[in-house]
Coordinates of C-alpha atoms in Angstrom, one line a residue:
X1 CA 34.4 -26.4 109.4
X2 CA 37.8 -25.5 108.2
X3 CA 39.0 -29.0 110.0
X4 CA 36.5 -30.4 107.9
X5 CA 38.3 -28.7 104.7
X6 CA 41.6 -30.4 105.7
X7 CA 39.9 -33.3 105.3
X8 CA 39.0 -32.9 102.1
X9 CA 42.8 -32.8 100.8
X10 CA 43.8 -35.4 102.9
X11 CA 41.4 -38.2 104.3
X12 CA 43.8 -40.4 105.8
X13 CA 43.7 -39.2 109.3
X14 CA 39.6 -38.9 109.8
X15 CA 39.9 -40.2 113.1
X16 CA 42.8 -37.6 114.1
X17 CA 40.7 -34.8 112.7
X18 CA 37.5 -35.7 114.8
X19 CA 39.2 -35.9 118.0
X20 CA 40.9 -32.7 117.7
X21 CA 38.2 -30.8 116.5
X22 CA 36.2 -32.1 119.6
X23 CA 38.8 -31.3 121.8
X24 CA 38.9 -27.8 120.3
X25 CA 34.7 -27.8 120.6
X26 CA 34.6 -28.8 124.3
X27 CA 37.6 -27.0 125.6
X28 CA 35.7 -23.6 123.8
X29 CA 32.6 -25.0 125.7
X30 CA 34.3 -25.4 129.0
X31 CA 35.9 -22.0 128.6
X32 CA 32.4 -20.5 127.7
X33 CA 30.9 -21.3 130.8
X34 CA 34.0 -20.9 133.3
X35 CA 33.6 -17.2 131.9
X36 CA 29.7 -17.3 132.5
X37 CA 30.3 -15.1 135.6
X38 CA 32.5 -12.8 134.0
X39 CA 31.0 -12.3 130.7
X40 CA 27.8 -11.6 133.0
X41 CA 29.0 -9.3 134.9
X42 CA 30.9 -7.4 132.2
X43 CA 27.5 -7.4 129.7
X44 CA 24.6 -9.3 130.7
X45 CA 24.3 -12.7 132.2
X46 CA 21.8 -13.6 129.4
X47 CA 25.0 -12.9 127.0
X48 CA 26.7 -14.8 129.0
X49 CA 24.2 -18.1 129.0
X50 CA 23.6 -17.4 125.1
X51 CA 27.3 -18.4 124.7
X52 CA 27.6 -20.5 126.5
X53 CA 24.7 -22.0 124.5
X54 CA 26.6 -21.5 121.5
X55 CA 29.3 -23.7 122.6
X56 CA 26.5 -26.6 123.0
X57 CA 26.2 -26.3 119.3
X58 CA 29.9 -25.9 118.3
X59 CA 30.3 -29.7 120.1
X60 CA 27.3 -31.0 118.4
X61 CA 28.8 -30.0 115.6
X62 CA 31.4 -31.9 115.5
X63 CA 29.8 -35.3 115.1
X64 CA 29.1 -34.5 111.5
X65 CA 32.7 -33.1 110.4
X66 CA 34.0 -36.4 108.8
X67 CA 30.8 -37.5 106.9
X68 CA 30.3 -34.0 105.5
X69 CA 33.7 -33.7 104.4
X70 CA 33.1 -37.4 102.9
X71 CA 29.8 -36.4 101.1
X72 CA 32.4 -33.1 100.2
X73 CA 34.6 -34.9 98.1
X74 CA 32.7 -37.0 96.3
X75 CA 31.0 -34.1 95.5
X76 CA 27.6 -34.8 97.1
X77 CA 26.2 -31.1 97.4
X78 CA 22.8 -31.9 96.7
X79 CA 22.5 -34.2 99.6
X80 CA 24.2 -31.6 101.5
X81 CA 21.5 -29.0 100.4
X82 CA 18.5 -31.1 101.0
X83 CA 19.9 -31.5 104.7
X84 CA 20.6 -27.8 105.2
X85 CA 17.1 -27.2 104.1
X86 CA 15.6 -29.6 106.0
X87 CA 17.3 -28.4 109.1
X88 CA 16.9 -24.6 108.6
X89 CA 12.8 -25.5 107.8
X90 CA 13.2 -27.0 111.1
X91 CA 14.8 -24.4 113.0
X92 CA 12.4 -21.9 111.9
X93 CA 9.5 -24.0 113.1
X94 CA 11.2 -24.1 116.7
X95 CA 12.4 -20.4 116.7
X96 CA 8.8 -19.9 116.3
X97 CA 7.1 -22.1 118.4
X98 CA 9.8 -20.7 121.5
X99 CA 9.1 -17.5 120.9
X100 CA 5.4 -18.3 121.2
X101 CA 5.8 -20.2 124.2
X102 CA 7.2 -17.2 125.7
X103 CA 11.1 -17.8 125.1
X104 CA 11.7 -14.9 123.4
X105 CA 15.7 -14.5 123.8
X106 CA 16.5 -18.2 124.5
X107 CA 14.6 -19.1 121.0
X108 CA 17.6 -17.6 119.4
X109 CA 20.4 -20.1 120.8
X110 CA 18.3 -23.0 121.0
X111 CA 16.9 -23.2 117.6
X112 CA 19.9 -22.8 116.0
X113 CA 21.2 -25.7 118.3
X114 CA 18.2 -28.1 116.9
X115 CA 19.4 -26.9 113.8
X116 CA 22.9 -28.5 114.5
X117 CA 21.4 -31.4 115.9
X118 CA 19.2 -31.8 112.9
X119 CA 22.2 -31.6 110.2
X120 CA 24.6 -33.9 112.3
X121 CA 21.9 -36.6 112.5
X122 CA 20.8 -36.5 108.9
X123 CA 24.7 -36.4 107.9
X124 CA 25.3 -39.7 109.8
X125 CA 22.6 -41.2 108.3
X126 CA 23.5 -40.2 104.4
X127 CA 27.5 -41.2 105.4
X128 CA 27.9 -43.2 108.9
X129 CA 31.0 -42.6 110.0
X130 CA 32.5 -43.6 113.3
X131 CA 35.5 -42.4 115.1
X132 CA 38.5 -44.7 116.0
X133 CA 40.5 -45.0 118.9
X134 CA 43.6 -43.4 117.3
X135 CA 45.3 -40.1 117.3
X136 CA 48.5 -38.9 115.0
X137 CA 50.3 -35.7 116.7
X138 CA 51.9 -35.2 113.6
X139 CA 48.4 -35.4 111.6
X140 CA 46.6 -33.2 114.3
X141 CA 49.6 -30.3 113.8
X142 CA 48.9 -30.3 110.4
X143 CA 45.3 -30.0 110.6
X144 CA 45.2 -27.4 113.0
X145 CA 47.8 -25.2 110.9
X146 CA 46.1 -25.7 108.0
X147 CA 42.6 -24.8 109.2
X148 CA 44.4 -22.0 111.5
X149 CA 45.4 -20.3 108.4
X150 CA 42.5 -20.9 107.1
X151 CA 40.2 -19.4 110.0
X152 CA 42.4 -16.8 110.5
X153 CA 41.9 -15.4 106.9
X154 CA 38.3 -15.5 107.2
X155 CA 38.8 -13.4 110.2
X156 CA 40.6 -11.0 108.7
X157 CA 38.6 -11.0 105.9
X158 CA 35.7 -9.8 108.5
X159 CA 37.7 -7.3 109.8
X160 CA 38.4 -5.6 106.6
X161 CA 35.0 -5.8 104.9
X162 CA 33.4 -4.5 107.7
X163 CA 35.8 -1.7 108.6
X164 CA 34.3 0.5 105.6
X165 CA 31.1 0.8 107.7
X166 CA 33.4 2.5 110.7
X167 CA 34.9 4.6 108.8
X168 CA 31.5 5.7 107.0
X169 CA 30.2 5.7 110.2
X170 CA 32.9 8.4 111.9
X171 CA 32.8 10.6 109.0
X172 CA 29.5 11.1 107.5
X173 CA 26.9 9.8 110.3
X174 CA 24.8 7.0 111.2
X175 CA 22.5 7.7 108.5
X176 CA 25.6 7.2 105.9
X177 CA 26.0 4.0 107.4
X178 CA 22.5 2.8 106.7
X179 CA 22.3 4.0 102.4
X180 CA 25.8 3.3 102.2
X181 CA 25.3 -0.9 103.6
X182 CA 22.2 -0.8 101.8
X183 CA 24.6 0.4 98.2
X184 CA 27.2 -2.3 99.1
X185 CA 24.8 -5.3 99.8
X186 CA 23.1 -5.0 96.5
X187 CA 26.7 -5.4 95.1
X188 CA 29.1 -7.2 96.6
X189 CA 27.1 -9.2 99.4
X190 CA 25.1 -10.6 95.6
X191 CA 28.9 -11.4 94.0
X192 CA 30.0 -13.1 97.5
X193 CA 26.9 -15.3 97.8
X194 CA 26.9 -16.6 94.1
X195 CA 30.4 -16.7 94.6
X196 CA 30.5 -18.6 97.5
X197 CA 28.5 -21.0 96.1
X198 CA 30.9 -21.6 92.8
X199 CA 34.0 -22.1 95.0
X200 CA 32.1 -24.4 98.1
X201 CA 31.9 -26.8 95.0
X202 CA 35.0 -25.5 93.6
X203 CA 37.5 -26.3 96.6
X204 CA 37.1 -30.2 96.6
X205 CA 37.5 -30.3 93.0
X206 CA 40.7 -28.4 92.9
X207 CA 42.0 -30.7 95.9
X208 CA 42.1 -33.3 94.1
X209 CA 42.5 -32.7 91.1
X210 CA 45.4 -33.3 88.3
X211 CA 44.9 -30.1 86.4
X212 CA 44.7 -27.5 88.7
X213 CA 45.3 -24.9 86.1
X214 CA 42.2 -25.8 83.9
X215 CA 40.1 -26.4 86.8
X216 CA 40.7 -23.3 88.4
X217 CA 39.7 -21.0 84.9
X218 CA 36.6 -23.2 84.2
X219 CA 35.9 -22.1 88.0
X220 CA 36.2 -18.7 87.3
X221 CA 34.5 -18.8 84.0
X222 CA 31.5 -20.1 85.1
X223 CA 31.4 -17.8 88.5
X224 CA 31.8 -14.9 85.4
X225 CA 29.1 -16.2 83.1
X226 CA 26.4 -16.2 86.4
X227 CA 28.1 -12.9 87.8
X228 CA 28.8 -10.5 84.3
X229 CA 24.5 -9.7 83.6
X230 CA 24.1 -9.0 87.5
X231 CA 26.7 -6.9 87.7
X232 CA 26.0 -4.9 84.2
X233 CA 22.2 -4.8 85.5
X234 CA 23.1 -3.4 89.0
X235 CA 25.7 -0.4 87.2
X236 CA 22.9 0.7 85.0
X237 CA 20.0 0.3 87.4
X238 CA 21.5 0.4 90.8
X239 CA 19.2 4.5 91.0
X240 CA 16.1 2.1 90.0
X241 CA 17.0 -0.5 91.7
X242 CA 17.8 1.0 95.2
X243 CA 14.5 3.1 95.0
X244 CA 12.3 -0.5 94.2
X245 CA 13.6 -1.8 97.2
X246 CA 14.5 0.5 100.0
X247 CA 12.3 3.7 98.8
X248 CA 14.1 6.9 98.5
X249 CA 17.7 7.1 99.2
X250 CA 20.5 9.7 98.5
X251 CA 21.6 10.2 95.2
X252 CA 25.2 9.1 96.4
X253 CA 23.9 5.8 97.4
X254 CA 23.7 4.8 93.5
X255 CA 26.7 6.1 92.5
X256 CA 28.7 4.2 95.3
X257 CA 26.9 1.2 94.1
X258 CA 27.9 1.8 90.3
X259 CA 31.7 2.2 91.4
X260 CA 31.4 -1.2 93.4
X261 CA 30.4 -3.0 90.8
X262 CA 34.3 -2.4 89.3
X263 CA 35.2 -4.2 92.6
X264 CA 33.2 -7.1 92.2
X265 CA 34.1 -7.7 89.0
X266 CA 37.5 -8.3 90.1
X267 CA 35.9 -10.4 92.9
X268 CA 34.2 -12.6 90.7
X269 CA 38.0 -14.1 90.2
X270 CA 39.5 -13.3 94.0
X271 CA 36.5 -15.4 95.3
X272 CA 38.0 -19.0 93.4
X273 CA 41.5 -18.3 93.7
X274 CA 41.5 -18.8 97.7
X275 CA 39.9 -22.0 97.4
X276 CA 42.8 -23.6 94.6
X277 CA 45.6 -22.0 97.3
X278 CA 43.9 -24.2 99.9
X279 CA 43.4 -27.3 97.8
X280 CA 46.9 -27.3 97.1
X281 CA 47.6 -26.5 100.2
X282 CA 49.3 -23.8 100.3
X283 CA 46.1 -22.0 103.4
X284 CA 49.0 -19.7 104.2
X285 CA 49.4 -17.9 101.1
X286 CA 45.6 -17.2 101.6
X287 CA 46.1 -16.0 105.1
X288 CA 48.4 -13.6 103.8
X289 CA 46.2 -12.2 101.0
X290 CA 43.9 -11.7 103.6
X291 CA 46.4 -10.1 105.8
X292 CA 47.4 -7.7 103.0
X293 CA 43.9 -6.8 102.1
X294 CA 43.3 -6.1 106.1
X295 CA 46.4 -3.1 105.8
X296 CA 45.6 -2.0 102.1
X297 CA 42.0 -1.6 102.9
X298 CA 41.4 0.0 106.4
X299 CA 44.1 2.3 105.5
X300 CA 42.3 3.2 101.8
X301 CA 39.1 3.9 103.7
X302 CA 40.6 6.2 106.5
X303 CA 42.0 8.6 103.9
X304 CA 39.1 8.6 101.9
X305 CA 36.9 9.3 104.6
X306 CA 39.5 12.4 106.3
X307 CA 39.5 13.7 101.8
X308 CA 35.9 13.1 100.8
X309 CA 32.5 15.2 101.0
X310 CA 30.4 11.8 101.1
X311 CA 30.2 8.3 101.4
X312 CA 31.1 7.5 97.6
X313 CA 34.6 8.3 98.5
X314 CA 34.8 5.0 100.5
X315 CA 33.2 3.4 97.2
X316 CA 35.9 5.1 95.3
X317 CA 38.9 3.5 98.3
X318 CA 37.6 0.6 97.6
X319 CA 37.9 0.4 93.9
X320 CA 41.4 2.1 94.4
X321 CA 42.9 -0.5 96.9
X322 CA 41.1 -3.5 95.8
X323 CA 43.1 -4.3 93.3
X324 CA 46.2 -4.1 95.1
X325 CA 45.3 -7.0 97.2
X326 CA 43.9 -8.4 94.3
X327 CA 47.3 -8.3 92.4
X328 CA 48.9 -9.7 95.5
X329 CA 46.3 -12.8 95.2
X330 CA 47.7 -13.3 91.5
X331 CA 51.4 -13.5 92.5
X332 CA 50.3 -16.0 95.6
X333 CA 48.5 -18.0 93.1
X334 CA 49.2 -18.4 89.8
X335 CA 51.9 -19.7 89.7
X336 CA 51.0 -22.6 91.6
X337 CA 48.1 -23.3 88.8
X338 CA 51.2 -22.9 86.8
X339 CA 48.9 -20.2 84.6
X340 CA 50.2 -17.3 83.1
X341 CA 48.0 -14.2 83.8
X342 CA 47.1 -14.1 80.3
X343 CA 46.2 -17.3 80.2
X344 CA 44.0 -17.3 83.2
X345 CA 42.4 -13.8 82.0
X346 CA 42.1 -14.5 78.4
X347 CA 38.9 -17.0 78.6
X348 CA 37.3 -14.3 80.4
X349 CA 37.1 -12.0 77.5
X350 CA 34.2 -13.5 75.5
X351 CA 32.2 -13.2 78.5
X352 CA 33.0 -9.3 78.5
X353 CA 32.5 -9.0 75.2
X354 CA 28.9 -11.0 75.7
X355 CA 28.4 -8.8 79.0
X356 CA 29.3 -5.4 76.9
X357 CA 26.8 -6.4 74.7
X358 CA 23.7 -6.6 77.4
X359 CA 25.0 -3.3 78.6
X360 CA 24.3 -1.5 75.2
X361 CA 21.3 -2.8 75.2
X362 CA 20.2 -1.9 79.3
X363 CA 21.5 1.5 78.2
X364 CA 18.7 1.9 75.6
X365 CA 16.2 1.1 77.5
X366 CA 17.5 4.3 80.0
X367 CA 17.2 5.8 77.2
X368 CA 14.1 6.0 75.9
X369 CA 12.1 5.5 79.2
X370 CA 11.5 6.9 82.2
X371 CA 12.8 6.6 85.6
X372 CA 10.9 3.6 87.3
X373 CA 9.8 0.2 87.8
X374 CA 9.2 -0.2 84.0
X375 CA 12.3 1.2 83.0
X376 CA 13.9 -1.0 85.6
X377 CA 12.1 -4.5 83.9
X378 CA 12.7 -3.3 80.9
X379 CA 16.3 -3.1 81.5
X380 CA 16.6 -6.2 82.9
X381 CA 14.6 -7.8 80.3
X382 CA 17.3 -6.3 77.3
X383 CA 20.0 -7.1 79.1
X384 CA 19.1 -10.8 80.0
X385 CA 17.9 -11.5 76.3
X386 CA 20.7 -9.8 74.6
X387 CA 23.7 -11.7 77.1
X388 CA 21.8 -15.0 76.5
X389 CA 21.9 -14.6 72.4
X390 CA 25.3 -13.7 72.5
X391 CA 26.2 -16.6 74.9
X392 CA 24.9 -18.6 72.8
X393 CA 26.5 -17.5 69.5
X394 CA 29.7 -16.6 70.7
X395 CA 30.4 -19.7 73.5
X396 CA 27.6 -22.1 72.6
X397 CA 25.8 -21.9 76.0
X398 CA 22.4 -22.2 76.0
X399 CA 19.5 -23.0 78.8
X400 CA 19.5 -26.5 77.0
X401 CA 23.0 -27.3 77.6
X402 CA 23.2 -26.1 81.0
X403 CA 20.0 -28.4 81.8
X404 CA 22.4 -31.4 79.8
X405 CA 25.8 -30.3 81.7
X406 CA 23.4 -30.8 85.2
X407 CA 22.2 -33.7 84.4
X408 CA 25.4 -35.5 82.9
X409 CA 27.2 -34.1 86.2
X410 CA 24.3 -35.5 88.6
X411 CA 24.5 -38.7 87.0
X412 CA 28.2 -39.0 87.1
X413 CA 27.9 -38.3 90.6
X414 CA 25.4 -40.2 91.8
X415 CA 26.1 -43.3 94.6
X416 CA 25.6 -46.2 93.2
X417 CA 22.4 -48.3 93.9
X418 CA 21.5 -51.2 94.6
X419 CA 20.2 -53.7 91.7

């Protein structure tokens, strides 16, 4: 995938990219199952087989790189969806119909390899593509640097999102771990998939575009507009909230919620401004965002959990040494968008004046009702009518010209047809 994103920037070398990304698939493959035996022998040999499997589906894989990074830049996500949807429908149906037929470990590697089989087909036959006899060294060592960076951010990224659960874990008990995860998905996991989706279409825009600076706030203004009522909804009702999902949970498990919601609202911005670094391609800077986060972060957590009574206190580290790494991201990237921080920040504030509004009015409904379900609609309910009026006085955004902006962007898009 992240050879795929080099693509994106720089299509010249498509031929390059696919051979060295299936090199990189089948050498993983051959070294998957030349470690069977000892991968078997240290775990399970079913572990062993499973990844083996998994390196089936990493070569698969690769047949649909260079189309999908095609249908990527010209911005053909809708095609892309209808595929993925397609394909997971159809891996579904087989993880089902193995598991009835008695594979009940197996239909967990080899559904997700029809799955792969499934995309790469469909992908060939919205954008045929086939490779050419021709390699570039100098092409390939790009790529691979690029995407290293790349990958190895999102690894690091892993490592330090997940090392809060450790530490929670070693300090306050298995059971911590379970209210605490429960606290942070209902925040941050909700800000990194909407997120995610904003900067997937985000990151082949800014690649090749001419005014990276605009691009890159109208990115993060529109990740902010879908973001801001979520976030006010989840730091008024996250006690509500919690309780309609997951039953009764420790008081504390609100209250760490409530404090995350500080940290996403900075992650509403740290999610797009990865994506610009590696559009202009400057995937290094990201990789050391990423690498300072992985310090700043582990090392918050462990003294929060050695200082506090409960689990909040890793809340609280992260709110503390988020925006550390977040500042760091700022320096790495402004300055490429040639934006001033003020300039980047200052179309954000009519969607905090819009979101401050909803809060005021969530507040009164925990105000005059009780704890509950109908407190918890009627929250939501204020807070959603009140963002939308102001959104539409004060920026002019309305359901109508959303469904306009769509529509004028689909048809701009489109592929031609034939007549």
């Amino acid at each position: 995938m992240m050879l795929g994103a080099s693509l994106v920037r720089d299509p010249e070398h498509e031929s390059t990219v696919f051979w060295l990304n299936l090199g990189a698939a089948g050498g993983m493959l051959a070294l998957l199952v030349a470690l069977r035996p000892v991968i078997g022998a240290i775990a399970e040999p079913i572990v062993a087989s499973l990844l083996a499997a998994y390196g089936i589906r990493l070569v698969v894989q690769a047949g649909s790189v260079v189309p999908e990074a095609r249908m990527r830049r010209a911005l053909r996500f809708g095609e892309l969806s209808t595929i993925r949807v397609i394909a997971g429908v159809t891996e579904m149906v087989a993880k089902l119909s193995l598991a009835y037929a008695g594979e009940h470990v197996w239909c967990f590697a080899l559904a997700p390899i029809i799955n792969t089989i499934v995309t790469t087909f469909a992908i060939q036959l919205r954008e045929p593509w086939r490779p050419r006899a021709s390699f570039d060294r100098g092409a390939a060592v790009r790529a691979a640097r690029f995407a290293g960076a790349l990958s190895g951010g999102e690894l690091l990224y892993y490592a330090y999102a997940s090392a809060d659960y450790l530490v929670v874990g070693a300090y306050f008990g298995n059971a911590a771990v379970g209210a605490y995860r429960l606290a942070y998905e209902a925040v941050l996991d909700v800000v990194k998939l909407v997120s995610t989706m904003t900067a997937e279409v985000a990151y082949p825009v800014l690649a090749t575009s001419r005014e990276v600076g605009a691009d890159l706030v109208r990115f993060t203004r529109q990740n902010a507009l879908a973001l801001a009522p979520i976030l006010v909804f989840i730091a008024l009702e996250a006690d509500d909230l919690l309780a309609a999902l997951y039953g009764t949970l420790p008081h504390a498990a609100a209250t760490a919620a409530r404090i995350l919601c500080a940290v996403g609202a900075l992650r509403v911005c740290s999610f797009e401004l990865p994506p610009m670094l590696a559009g202009v391609g400057a995937a290094r800077r990201v990789l050391a965002y990423h690498a300072v986060a992985a310090i700043v972060l582990p090392a918050a957590f462990a003294i929060a959990g050695a200082l506090g009574s409960d689990f909040t206190a890793i809340a609280w580290a992260w709110a503390a040494a988020y925006p550390i790494a977040f500042a760091v991201l700022l320096v790495l990237a402004l300055p490429l968008a040639q934006l001033t921080l003020r300039a980047y920040l200052a179309p954000l504030g009519r969607v905090a004046v819009c979101a401050l509004g909803a809060a005021i009015a969530g507040e009164a409904a925990r105000v005059f009702l009780p704890a509950g379900p109908l407190r918890l609609a009627c929250a939501a309910a204020a807070i959603v009518i009140v963002y939308a009026a102001l959104l539409a006085r004060l920026e002019g955004v309305t359901p109508f010209a959303v469904a306009r902006a769509i529509t004028a962007k689909a048809r701009d898009t489109a592929p031609p047809t034939d007549t």
